[in-house]
Amino acid sequence: MDLEALRHGNFATLGTAINDWSMMVKQLKALETRARDDMHAKAQRANWAGVNATVSREFITKTVGEFSDAVAQATSILNILRDTRDELVKHRDDLNQAIDRAWKKKLTVVGVAGGGFKVYVNVHPEPPDSEQAMKGVVDELQGILDRATTSDSTAARALTALANQADHGFSGAKYADRDSAADALEKAADMAALAKDAKKLNPEQLAELNRTLAQHKNDELFAAEFATKLGARNTLQFWTDMSSLHLGARDSELHQLQDFQKNLSTTLATATLSDADGMTAWKRQVIEEGTKVYTSDNPAHPMRGPMSAMGFQVMSSLMGQGKYDAEFLDAYGKQLLKADMAPSGGAGMNTNDLWKAPNQLTDLVFGEEDGQDPMVGFMKALSHNPEAATNTFADKEVFKHSLESIRYTDRDAAVAGALEAAVLGTAVGEIPSEPVPRSTTQAEIMRMVTETIAQPDGASLVTKETGEHFGRMASGYMPEINRALYGEARNSVFLTDSADPDPFSQTDVGRFLYEVARDPDGARQIRFGESIYTASSLEAHIANPSLYDGETKEAITYIAKNAGLIEGIVAHSEADAQIGSELGSEKEENDARKRTGDFMKAIIGVGIGAGAAALVPQTVAGAVIGATASGYFGGISGMAVDRLIDGRQADGALDRALYATGKGLDAHLESATLQTQDSAMDALKLHRSDLPPDATQHWINDAVRQGWTNSDSFLEDRHKRPSA
């Protein structure tokens, strides 16, 4: 910073820029509000079908997100400009005050060419302490200029970094002031320097690196700067060295490394969201390095020799946490899958040996799995990014290879989780904040899932690792499942907003439910999904009889009959599998039931429509008839969940034995009937319906029992059963 420039600095232009940005933020906030409350809300309720129901709605949703990012970026720019202006004004005032104090000491300060300055005594003879006084003034002035230079240069760096984050659109990075943005960039550079050589990283430095990543892992500027400064090859080499140096870690060391791996994974995921030139090169190079071999030795064990891992293995082991950029996952997945699908044989076969080699590193993922199969980490990344998951499985060959490969590998849970995200449109374990309309692509992937598992050898795909995921997928497609199972009258009774409301065949979906229900977690998810969809469907028709062009009694009986059919399929599957003997304990079953119920209630609580858990039906045209639109749904479904959590707790060996007996089936039938009746009674009371309560219960009793009876013959006709 030049002395004369700061001394006579006029920051009016900067003030004008601040005023302009302040106005910009206000206008963008107004546009964001309009986009969210008007454009987006209308898009969710729009009477669209086909491509418009998915592509246009998805485009509008992303556009609304861009408005939010624009507000965030503009606010950050405003904060940095305002903070910098205030600091420079203070530095200018400090400089002039220091010069005035120097004058009182008979010292004059003048600027010189090039931006420097000189201090000299302006009286003769010179006072005896003038030399010391001049030195003090020089030091004070230089300190002020240095601080002003820091304010100016770090602001420029932060603003440039913000602008470079997004090649198109806006960055979502948020900073309250210049210092926080500058601090993030500085810390990122420092941490990248620490990670340059894992072998020189002492315990204190590792702890510092872990703490800093934990603090800034979701900070876009920090993450992009860290990854760029470290570089793609160094990132892969760093984790190869860490895995070798800490091979076989236990106890506190293992816990520290697990925590560090999560923080590093999330940081790199955040970094991939950046479109800065450095990150674009980083992403490209990581993919190029996929088939390269990285080696590392541990100086503490020289006789062991160097350990090795391929680039895909190293990178995938760092994909377990965070949301990686969809475009990066698409490009990375294409190259990884090309390698994974290369071995000859049937779909999914012979991939296990592909990723094993002599002196293979086995602690690429600390404490969970060995990290040798890179598809595991990649599939976990897909489970956190539904858009990328849907894109990946839209390729039928990739879908078939991935699903079939779980027969021959240990990637069961990872593949099933990625499929769950692909077909439901939400990350695994994430509670959506709004309805998630399903596209034809998602429905087609779900159709392929049901068709594959419905095959004679499909049962082996449902394991204790995959059952819960498949169960949640069934729960999420409960509207379409109901439509497939019933057939007649489905268009006006079983409501959905899916772009393809009828993707399933009756036989495939019935066999799919049967196989998934053989797993305790899968059965639980189906039962919760069915009960909630039944409760909300009953409420829809009781609250709004015009939804169905016949008598409401007919709609109620159709819904109840399907409830009995689905519950019957699940109960017969459980009985055939003698699932009771597999219950570890009453507490485990009851705890799992409560976890499932709490998650479902959380989704109900945000008032969404059919989507992540298919909780509230919507019209085929997409008009929401859920809580946010009509003032109902949520309460009745919530009560249904509470009954499932509390109404039938597993109770010791007696309860487990009942599962495998006729008495167990009778108990299930009674439970399904009461649940359906209670949901209807709740809706009648809430909406003050004039339907006769006693007669309604009678209709439901007969319909549920008819559906239950049909379930036995349905399965006998379509599935070879142990009890047959």
PDB file of C-alpha atoms in Angstrom, residues 148-296:
ATOM      1  CA  ALA A 148      -3.596  -1.723   5.074  1.00  0.00           C
ATOM      2  CA  THR A 149      -1.851  -3.841   2.447  1.00  0.00           C
ATOM      3  CA  THR A 150      -3.154  -6.996   4.128  1.00  0.00           C
ATOM      4  CA  SER A 151      -6.689  -5.605   4.168  1.00  0.00           C
ATOM      5  CA  ASP A 152      -6.515  -4.719   0.502  1.00  0.00           C
ATOM      6  CA  SER A 153      -4.747  -7.834  -0.816  1.00  0.00           C
ATOM      7  CA  THR A 154      -6.730 -10.381   1.196  1.00  0.00           C
ATOM      8  CA  ALA A 155      -9.980  -8.716   0.139  1.00  0.00           C
ATOM      9  CA  ALA A 156      -8.926  -8.932  -3.499  1.00  0.00           C
ATOM     10  CA  ARG A 157      -7.937 -12.565  -3.059  1.00  0.00           C
ATOM     11  CA  ALA A 158     -11.185 -13.469  -1.308  1.00  0.00           C
ATOM     12  CA  LEU A 159     -13.333 -11.677  -3.901  1.00  0.00           C
ATOM     13  CA  THR A 160     -11.458 -13.350  -6.746  1.00  0.00           C
ATOM     14  CA  ALA A 161     -11.823 -16.757  -5.113  1.00  0.00           C
ATOM     15  CA  LEU A 162     -15.558 -16.221  -4.630  1.00  0.00           C
ATOM     16  CA  ALA A 163     -15.992 -15.212  -8.258  1.00  0.00           C
ATOM     17  CA  ASN A 164     -14.032 -18.236  -9.467  1.00  0.00           C
ATOM     18  CA  GLN A 165     -16.021 -20.799  -7.464  1.00  0.00           C
ATOM     19  CA  ALA A 166     -18.791 -21.118 -10.040  1.00  0.00           C
ATOM     20  CA  ASP A 167     -18.073 -21.266 -13.765  1.00  0.00           C
ATOM     21  CA  HIS A 168     -21.800 -20.798 -14.395  1.00  0.00           C
ATOM     22  CA  GLY A 169     -24.307 -19.448 -11.907  1.00  0.00           C
ATOM     23  CA  PHE A 170     -23.312 -18.564  -8.360  1.00  0.00           C
ATOM     24  CA  SER A 171     -21.379 -19.940  -5.420  1.00  0.00           C
ATOM     25  CA  GLY A 172     -23.174 -20.718  -2.176  1.00  0.00           C
ATOM     26  CA  ALA A 173     -20.167 -19.724  -0.048  1.00  0.00           C
ATOM     27  CA  LYS A 174     -21.106 -17.436   2.850  1.00  0.00           C
ATOM     28  CA  TYR A 175     -18.789 -15.083   4.729  1.00  0.00           C
ATOM     29  CA  ALA A 176     -19.708 -12.504   7.333  1.00  0.00           C
ATOM     30  CA  ASP A 177     -16.600 -10.369   6.800  1.00  0.00           C
ATOM     31  CA  ARG A 178     -13.266 -10.098   5.042  1.00  0.00           C
ATOM     32  CA  ASP A 179     -11.338 -11.636   7.921  1.00  0.00           C
ATOM     33  CA  SER A 180     -13.303 -14.910   7.870  1.00  0.00           C
ATOM     34  CA  ALA A 181     -12.847 -15.311   4.109  1.00  0.00           C
ATOM     35  CA  ALA A 182      -9.157 -14.437   4.265  1.00  0.00           C
ATOM     36  CA  ASP A 183      -8.674 -16.718   7.270  1.00  0.00           C
ATOM     37  CA  ALA A 184     -10.282 -19.622   5.412  1.00  0.00           C
ATOM     38  CA  LEU A 185      -7.903 -19.213   2.462  1.00  0.00           C
ATOM     39  CA  GLU A 186      -4.855 -18.862   4.714  1.00  0.00           C
ATOM     40  CA  LYS A 187      -5.739 -21.900   6.807  1.00  0.00           C
ATOM     41  CA  ALA A 188      -6.384 -23.940   3.673  1.00  0.00           C
ATOM     42  CA  ALA A 189      -2.906 -23.169   2.364  1.00  0.00           C
ATOM     43  CA  ASP A 190      -1.362 -24.020   5.743  1.00  0.00           C
ATOM     44  CA  MET A 191      -3.217 -27.337   5.985  1.00  0.00           C
ATOM     45  CA  ALA A 192      -2.301 -28.273   2.411  1.00  0.00           C
ATOM     46  CA  ALA A 193       1.345 -27.648   3.315  1.00  0.00           C
ATOM     47  CA  LEU A 194       0.997 -30.003   6.302  1.00  0.00           C
ATOM     48  CA  ALA A 195      -0.502 -32.715   4.089  1.00  0.00           C
ATOM     49  CA  LYS A 196       2.289 -32.553   1.511  1.00  0.00           C
ATOM     50  CA  ASP A 197       4.241 -35.262   3.319  1.00  0.00           C
ATOM     51  CA  ALA A 198       2.354 -37.705   5.549  1.00  0.00           C
ATOM     52  CA  LYS A 199       5.622 -39.243   6.768  1.00  0.00           C
ATOM     53  CA  LYS A 200       6.651 -35.944   8.361  1.00  0.00           C
ATOM     54  CA  LEU A 201       3.256 -35.350   9.967  1.00  0.00           C
ATOM     55  CA  ASN A 202       3.666 -35.655  13.734  1.00  0.00           C
ATOM     56  CA  PRO A 203       0.710 -36.406  16.082  1.00  0.00           C
ATOM     57  CA  GLU A 204       0.253 -32.755  17.019  1.00  0.00           C
ATOM     58  CA  GLN A 205       0.160 -31.676  13.375  1.00  0.00           C
ATOM     59  CA  LEU A 206      -2.296 -34.465  12.505  1.00  0.00           C
ATOM     60  CA  ALA A 207      -4.536 -33.314  15.348  1.00  0.00           C
ATOM     61  CA  GLU A 208      -4.322 -29.727  14.079  1.00  0.00           C
ATOM     62  CA  LEU A 209      -5.124 -30.826  10.520  1.00  0.00           C
ATOM     63  CA  ASN A 210      -8.100 -32.849  11.749  1.00  0.00           C
ATOM     64  CA  ARG A 211      -9.460 -29.972  13.868  1.00  0.00           C
ATOM     65  CA  THR A 212      -9.148 -27.494  11.015  1.00  0.00           C
ATOM     66  CA  LEU A 213     -10.817 -29.775   8.476  1.00  0.00           C
ATOM     67  CA  ALA A 214     -13.639 -30.461  10.945  1.00  0.00           C
ATOM     68  CA  GLN A 215     -14.161 -26.711  11.343  1.00  0.00           C
ATOM     69  CA  HIS A 216     -14.021 -25.842   7.625  1.00  0.00           C
ATOM     70  CA  LYS A 217     -15.109 -29.039   5.811  1.00  0.00           C
ATOM     71  CA  ASN A 218     -18.295 -27.398   4.508  1.00  0.00           C
ATOM     72  CA  ASP A 219     -16.573 -24.109   3.605  1.00  0.00           C
ATOM     73  CA  GLU A 220     -16.366 -23.922  -0.196  1.00  0.00           C
ATOM     74  CA  LEU A 221     -13.462 -21.468  -0.372  1.00  0.00           C
ATOM     75  CA  PHE A 222     -11.418 -23.377   2.192  1.00  0.00           C
ATOM     76  CA  ALA A 223     -12.116 -26.767   0.624  1.00  0.00           C
ATOM     77  CA  ALA A 224     -11.294 -25.678  -2.930  1.00  0.00           C
ATOM     78  CA  GLU A 225      -8.127 -23.882  -1.819  1.00  0.00           C
ATOM     79  CA  PHE A 226      -7.014 -26.878   0.257  1.00  0.00           C
ATOM     80  CA  ALA A 227      -7.523 -29.399  -2.552  1.00  0.00           C
ATOM     81  CA  THR A 228      -5.989 -27.129  -5.194  1.00  0.00           C
ATOM     82  CA  LYS A 229      -2.900 -26.341  -3.108  1.00  0.00           C
ATOM     83  CA  LEU A 230      -2.443 -30.017  -2.246  1.00  0.00           C
ATOM     84  CA  GLY A 231      -2.994 -31.180  -5.829  1.00  0.00           C
ATOM     85  CA  ALA A 232      -4.639 -34.323  -7.174  1.00  0.00           C
ATOM     86  CA  ARG A 233      -1.605 -36.610  -7.168  1.00  0.00           C
ATOM     87  CA  ASN A 234      -0.487 -35.416  -3.747  1.00  0.00           C
ATOM     88  CA  THR A 235      -4.002 -36.007  -2.399  1.00  0.00           C
ATOM     89  CA  LEU A 236      -3.879 -39.631  -3.546  1.00  0.00           C
ATOM     90  CA  GLN A 237      -0.302 -40.103  -2.364  1.00  0.00           C
ATOM     91  CA  PHE A 238      -1.086 -38.531   1.004  1.00  0.00           C
ATOM     92  CA  TRP A 239      -3.868 -41.006   1.738  1.00  0.00           C
ATOM     93  CA  THR A 240      -1.796 -43.920   0.432  1.00  0.00           C
ATOM     94  CA  ASP A 241       0.957 -42.939   2.884  1.00  0.00           C
ATOM     95  CA  MET A 242      -1.499 -42.429   5.751  1.00  0.00           C
ATOM     96  CA  SER A 243      -2.968 -45.889   5.137  1.00  0.00           C
ATOM     97  CA  SER A 244       0.476 -47.473   5.094  1.00  0.00           C
ATOM     98  CA  LEU A 245       1.823 -45.583   8.101  1.00  0.00           C
ATOM     99  CA  HIS A 246      -1.193 -46.423  10.263  1.00  0.00           C
ATOM    100  CA  LEU A 247      -1.877 -49.961   9.009  1.00  0.00           C
ATOM    101  CA  GLY A 248      -3.598 -51.944  11.767  1.00  0.00           C
ATOM    102  CA  ALA A 249      -4.380 -48.906  13.918  1.00  0.00           C
ATOM    103  CA  ARG A 250      -6.333 -49.619  17.097  1.00  0.00           C
ATOM    104  CA  ASP A 251      -8.070 -47.924  20.013  1.00  0.00           C
ATOM    105  CA  SER A 252      -7.560 -44.135  20.226  1.00  0.00           C
ATOM    106  CA  GLU A 253      -5.392 -44.032  17.097  1.00  0.00           C
ATOM    107  CA  LEU A 254      -8.092 -45.840  15.113  1.00  0.00           C
ATOM    108  CA  HIS A 255     -10.823 -43.494  16.366  1.00  0.00           C
ATOM    109  CA  GLN A 256      -8.720 -40.449  15.448  1.00  0.00           C
ATOM    110  CA  LEU A 257      -8.073 -41.794  11.948  1.00  0.00           C
ATOM    111  CA  GLN A 258     -11.749 -42.628  11.404  1.00  0.00           C
ATOM    112  CA  ASP A 259     -12.676 -39.086  12.383  1.00  0.00           C
ATOM    113  CA  PHE A 260      -9.942 -37.636  10.199  1.00  0.00           C
ATOM    114  CA  GLN A 261     -11.010 -39.720   7.199  1.00  0.00           C
ATOM    115  CA  LYS A 262     -14.597 -38.456   7.540  1.00  0.00           C
ATOM    116  CA  ASN A 263     -13.445 -34.838   7.726  1.00  0.00           C
ATOM    117  CA  LEU A 264     -11.066 -35.224   4.779  1.00  0.00           C
ATOM    118  CA  SER A 265     -13.770 -36.943   2.721  1.00  0.00           C
ATOM    119  CA  THR A 266     -16.295 -34.176   3.402  1.00  0.00           C
ATOM    120  CA  THR A 267     -13.714 -31.483   2.657  1.00  0.00           C
ATOM    121  CA  LEU A 268     -12.859 -33.022  -0.722  1.00  0.00           C
ATOM    122  CA  ALA A 269     -16.559 -33.468  -1.515  1.00  0.00           C
ATOM    123  CA  THR A 270     -17.141 -29.770  -0.826  1.00  0.00           C
ATOM    124  CA  ALA A 271     -14.117 -28.901  -2.952  1.00  0.00           C
ATOM    125  CA  THR A 272     -15.566 -30.692  -5.991  1.00  0.00           C
ATOM    126  CA  LEU A 273     -18.488 -28.248  -5.981  1.00  0.00           C
ATOM    127  CA  SER A 274     -16.066 -25.546  -7.121  1.00  0.00           C
ATOM    128  CA  ASP A 275     -15.604 -24.709 -10.804  1.00  0.00           C
ATOM    129  CA  ALA A 276     -12.386 -22.768 -10.234  1.00  0.00           C
ATOM    130  CA  ASP A 277      -9.661 -23.578 -12.770  1.00  0.00           C
ATOM    131  CA  GLY A 278      -7.552 -25.322 -10.140  1.00  0.00           C
ATOM    132  CA  MET A 279     -10.400 -27.600  -9.047  1.00  0.00           C
ATOM    133  CA  THR A 280     -11.386 -28.381 -12.631  1.00  0.00           C
ATOM    134  CA  ALA A 281      -7.842 -29.617 -13.186  1.00  0.00           C
ATOM    135  CA  TRP A 282      -7.889 -31.480  -9.834  1.00  0.00           C
ATOM    136  CA  LYS A 283     -11.048 -33.406 -10.739  1.00  0.00           C
ATOM    137  CA  ARG A 284      -9.764 -34.272 -14.203  1.00  0.00           C
ATOM    138  CA  GLN A 285      -6.430 -35.492 -12.872  1.00  0.00           C
ATOM    139  CA  VAL A 286      -7.981 -37.629 -10.103  1.00  0.00           C
ATOM    140  CA  ILE A 287      -9.923 -39.509 -12.771  1.00  0.00           C
ATOM    141  CA  GLU A 288      -6.852 -39.848 -14.990  1.00  0.00           C
ATOM    142  CA  GLU A 289      -4.922 -41.325 -12.061  1.00  0.00           C
ATOM    143  CA  GLY A 290      -7.580 -43.984 -11.435  1.00  0.00           C
ATOM    144  CA  THR A 291      -5.628 -46.881 -12.948  1.00  0.00           C
ATOM    145  CA  LYS A 292      -2.198 -45.707 -11.727  1.00  0.00           C
ATOM    146  CA  VAL A 293      -0.581 -47.604  -8.854  1.00  0.00           C
ATOM    147  CA  TYR A 294       0.397 -45.651  -5.738  1.00  0.00           C
ATOM    148  CA  THR A 295       2.963 -47.176  -3.389  1.00  0.00           C
ATOM    149  CA  SER A 296       4.133 -46.370   0.111  1.00  0.00           C
TER     150      SER A 296
END
